[in-house]
Amino acid sequence: MEFKYDLSIVVPIYNEAENIERLYNVLHDVLSRMDYTYEIILIDDGSGDDSYKKLEILHNEVNDLKVIKLRKNFGQTPAMVAGIDISQGEIIITLDADLQNDPHDIPKLLDNIKDGYDIVSGWRKNRKDKMLLRKIPSKIANRLISKITGVHLHDYGCTLKAYRACILKQVKLYGELHRFIPAVASLVGVRIKEVPVNHHPREFGESKYGISRTFRVILDLILVNYLLRYMHKPIHFFGKLGIIAFIISFISALVTLWMKFYDDFDITGNPFFMIAILFMIAGVQAIFTGVLAEMISRIYYEGLNKSIYSIDQILSKDDLRENINYQS
Ligand code: UDP
Ligand code: MG
């Protein structure tokens, strides 16, 4: 892989008009004082406010900025992936546009990458969000994710992270899986470190997520668990369920027969008979789902080369055509 810059900064933007200029200024200030070549990539994720207009104006004034405008609001993960795909830096740094993350922490992340880590993840040790609604579900979620994925982090939710591009570009992300990048990346084997970073309250604009995020995180966790453990052998997952169902079915059938011969209990009126049939069907279903999943995972691995976003426009002073995937 050839890299044009040392660093690519990737920031998704959804209705952050009041934050854009401040964000760029702080980033530019921090980055231009370091000895790295860099590019800043801001992705407008279908904002309904003036964000894109602000980005256009800014792009005309400066030289280290690239802007991507997505055709609609795809969500934080697809927006980040759009930025990651066109990035040309050896190290990719992601953060939020609202300045809750502090660009002054970037040098600290880079020091750890220099020490040989592939992913350096920010840990908002002193988090400035509302206590009950955000901190407690997040604490439980982090414990659970760490336990289930085996990748132990205190703070999966912090977007401020540094990655080696060769790792991050291999990771396929869908849905809202940006929160699980370290876990998904562990599929290819990575060295991960967590470092405490600053966290500020949001001054302008609103958070894009409410409490319902907790439920989506739980669903994503089930998915990530499947991806990590069974993606390349789905029959082991569904097959296990199928075998358990067959065992329950078999035992219920024996109980039904035993009750018939020893207690003269009518087979048709016996609930165990129903259970035996129900679990027999469930077992057959599970095994066949496993076989189908095996077929699907083969297609997946052989690669459809599909993209999860669709680009409207790109503003850049470099030619980016060969990096862009126009398929959706
Ligand atoms: N974001 C985005 N698309 C969305 C939702 C959010 O690009 O559909 C961006 C948003 O502009 C911000 C980052 O993702 O830069 C994180 O969002 P937010 O600050 O609302 O999340 P929170 O800090 O509340 O977890
Ligand atoms: Mg935020």
CSV table of C-alpha atoms in Angstrom, one decimal, residues 50-184:
chain,number,residue,atom,x,y,z
A,50,ASP,CA,-25.7,24.8,6.7
A,51,SER,CA,-22.9,22.3,7.3
A,52,TYR,CA,-22.1,21.7,3.6
A,53,LYS,CA,-22.2,25.3,2.8
A,54,LYS,CA,-19.7,26.0,5.6
A,55,LEU,CA,-17.5,23.1,4.4
A,56,GLU,CA,-17.5,24.5,0.8
A,57,ILE,CA,-16.4,27.9,2.0
A,58,LEU,CA,-13.7,26.5,4.2
A,59,HIS,CA,-12.5,24.2,1.4
A,60,ASN,CA,-11.9,27.2,-0.8
A,61,GLU,CA,-9.8,28.9,1.8
A,62,VAL,CA,-7.5,26.2,2.9
A,63,ASN,CA,-5.2,23.5,1.4
A,64,ASP,CA,-5.2,20.6,3.8
A,65,LEU,CA,-9.0,19.8,3.7
A,66,LYS,CA,-11.0,17.3,1.7
A,67,VAL,CA,-14.8,17.3,1.8
A,68,ILE,CA,-17.1,14.5,0.9
A,69,LYS,CA,-20.8,15.1,0.7
A,70,LEU,CA,-23.0,12.0,1.0
A,71,ARG,CA,-26.4,12.0,-0.9
A,72,LYS,CA,-28.4,11.5,2.3
A,73,ASN,CA,-28.0,10.8,6.0
A,74,PHE,CA,-26.4,7.3,6.0
A,75,GLY,CA,-25.3,7.3,9.6
A,76,GLN,CA,-22.1,7.7,11.5
A,77,THR,CA,-20.5,4.4,10.4
A,78,PRO,CA,-21.1,4.8,6.6
A,79,ALA,CA,-19.9,8.4,6.8
A,80,MET,CA,-16.7,7.3,8.6
A,81,VAL,CA,-16.2,4.5,6.1
A,82,ALA,CA,-16.5,6.9,3.2
A,83,GLY,CA,-13.7,9.0,4.7
A,84,ILE,CA,-11.6,5.9,5.5
A,85,ASP,CA,-11.9,4.7,1.9
A,86,ILE,CA,-10.6,7.9,0.3
A,87,SER,CA,-7.9,8.5,2.9
A,88,GLN,CA,-4.3,8.3,1.8
A,89,GLY,CA,-2.6,8.5,5.2
A,90,GLU,CA,-0.5,5.8,6.8
A,91,ILE,CA,-2.3,6.4,10.1
A,92,ILE,CA,-6.0,7.3,10.3
A,93,ILE,CA,-7.4,9.2,13.2
A,94,THR,CA,-11.1,9.4,13.8
A,95,LEU,CA,-13.0,11.8,16.0
A,96,ASP,CA,-16.3,13.6,16.5
A,97,ALA,CA,-17.1,16.9,15.0
A,98,ASP,CA,-18.7,18.4,18.1
A,99,LEU,CA,-15.3,18.9,19.9
A,100,GLN,CA,-16.3,16.7,22.8
A,101,ASN,CA,-13.1,14.9,21.7
A,102,ASP,CA,-10.0,17.1,22.0
A,103,PRO,CA,-7.6,17.3,19.1
A,104,HIS,CA,-4.8,18.1,21.5
A,105,ASP,CA,-4.8,14.5,22.4
A,106,ILE,CA,-3.7,13.5,18.9
A,107,PRO,CA,0.1,13.6,19.6
A,108,LYS,CA,-0.4,11.3,22.6
A,109,LEU,CA,-2.2,8.7,20.4
A,110,LEU,CA,0.5,9.0,17.8
A,111,ASP,CA,3.3,8.4,20.3
A,112,ASN,CA,1.7,5.0,21.1
A,113,ILE,CA,1.3,4.1,17.4
A,114,LYS,CA,5.0,4.9,17.1
A,115,ASP,CA,5.6,2.4,19.9
A,116,GLY,CA,4.2,-0.3,17.7
A,117,TYR,CA,0.5,-0.4,18.5
A,118,ASP,CA,-2.0,-0.9,15.6
A,119,ILE,CA,-5.0,0.8,17.3
A,120,VAL,CA,-4.8,3.4,20.1
A,121,SER,CA,-8.1,4.1,21.6
A,122,GLY,CA,-9.2,7.1,23.6
A,123,TRP,CA,-10.6,6.5,27.1
A,124,ARG,CA,-12.9,9.3,28.3
A,125,LYS,CA,-11.9,8.8,31.9
A,126,ASN,CA,-13.6,11.9,33.0
A,127,ARG,CA,-16.7,11.9,30.9
A,128,LYS,CA,-18.8,15.0,30.5
A,129,ASP,CA,-22.2,13.6,29.6
A,130,LYS,CA,-25.4,13.3,31.6
A,131,MET,CA,-24.9,10.8,34.4
A,132,LEU,CA,-27.8,8.4,34.4
A,133,LEU,CA,-28.9,8.2,30.8
A,134,ARG,CA,-25.4,7.9,29.3
A,135,LYS,CA,-22.7,6.9,31.7
A,136,ILE,CA,-24.4,3.9,33.4
A,137,PRO,CA,-25.7,2.1,30.3
A,138,SER,CA,-22.3,2.8,28.7
A,139,LYS,CA,-20.4,1.4,31.7
A,140,ILE,CA,-22.5,-1.8,31.5
A,141,ALA,CA,-22.1,-2.0,27.8
A,142,ASN,CA,-18.3,-1.7,27.9
A,143,ARG,CA,-18.0,-4.5,30.5
A,144,LEU,CA,-20.3,-6.7,28.4
A,145,ILE,CA,-18.5,-6.0,25.1
A,146,SER,CA,-15.1,-6.5,26.7
A,147,LYS,CA,-16.2,-9.9,28.1
A,148,ILE,CA,-17.9,-11.2,25.0
A,149,THR,CA,-15.4,-10.0,22.4
A,150,GLY,CA,-12.3,-10.7,24.5
A,151,VAL,CA,-10.9,-7.2,23.6
A,152,HIS,CA,-10.8,-5.4,26.9
A,153,LEU,CA,-11.5,-1.7,26.7
A,154,HIS,CA,-13.0,0.7,29.2
A,155,ASP,CA,-14.5,2.9,26.6
A,156,TYR,CA,-15.7,1.5,23.3
A,157,GLY,CA,-17.8,4.5,22.6
A,158,CYS,CA,-15.0,7.0,22.3
A,159,THR,CA,-14.6,8.0,18.6
A,160,LEU,CA,-11.1,9.5,19.1
A,161,LYS,CA,-8.9,6.7,18.0
A,162,ALA,CA,-5.8,6.2,15.9
A,163,TYR,CA,-5.4,3.2,13.5
A,164,ARG,CA,-2.8,2.0,11.2
A,165,ALA,CA,-4.5,2.4,7.8
A,166,CYS,CA,-3.5,-1.0,6.5
A,167,ILE,CA,-5.5,-2.5,9.4
A,168,LEU,CA,-8.5,-0.2,9.3
A,169,LYS,CA,-8.9,-0.5,5.6
A,170,GLN,CA,-9.3,-4.3,5.9
A,171,VAL,CA,-12.1,-4.1,8.4
A,172,LYS,CA,-15.6,-4.3,6.8
A,173,LEU,CA,-18.1,-2.1,8.7
A,174,TYR,CA,-21.8,-2.0,8.4
A,175,GLY,CA,-24.8,-0.7,10.4
A,176,GLU,CA,-23.4,1.1,13.5
A,177,LEU,CA,-20.4,-1.1,14.0
A,178,HIS,CA,-18.0,1.9,14.3
A,179,ARG,CA,-18.3,1.4,18.0
A,180,PHE,CA,-16.9,-2.1,17.7
A,181,ILE,CA,-13.9,-1.5,15.4
A,182,PRO,CA,-11.3,-2.7,17.9
A,183,ALA,CA,-13.3,-6.0,18.4
A,184,VAL,CA,-13.9,-6.5,14.6
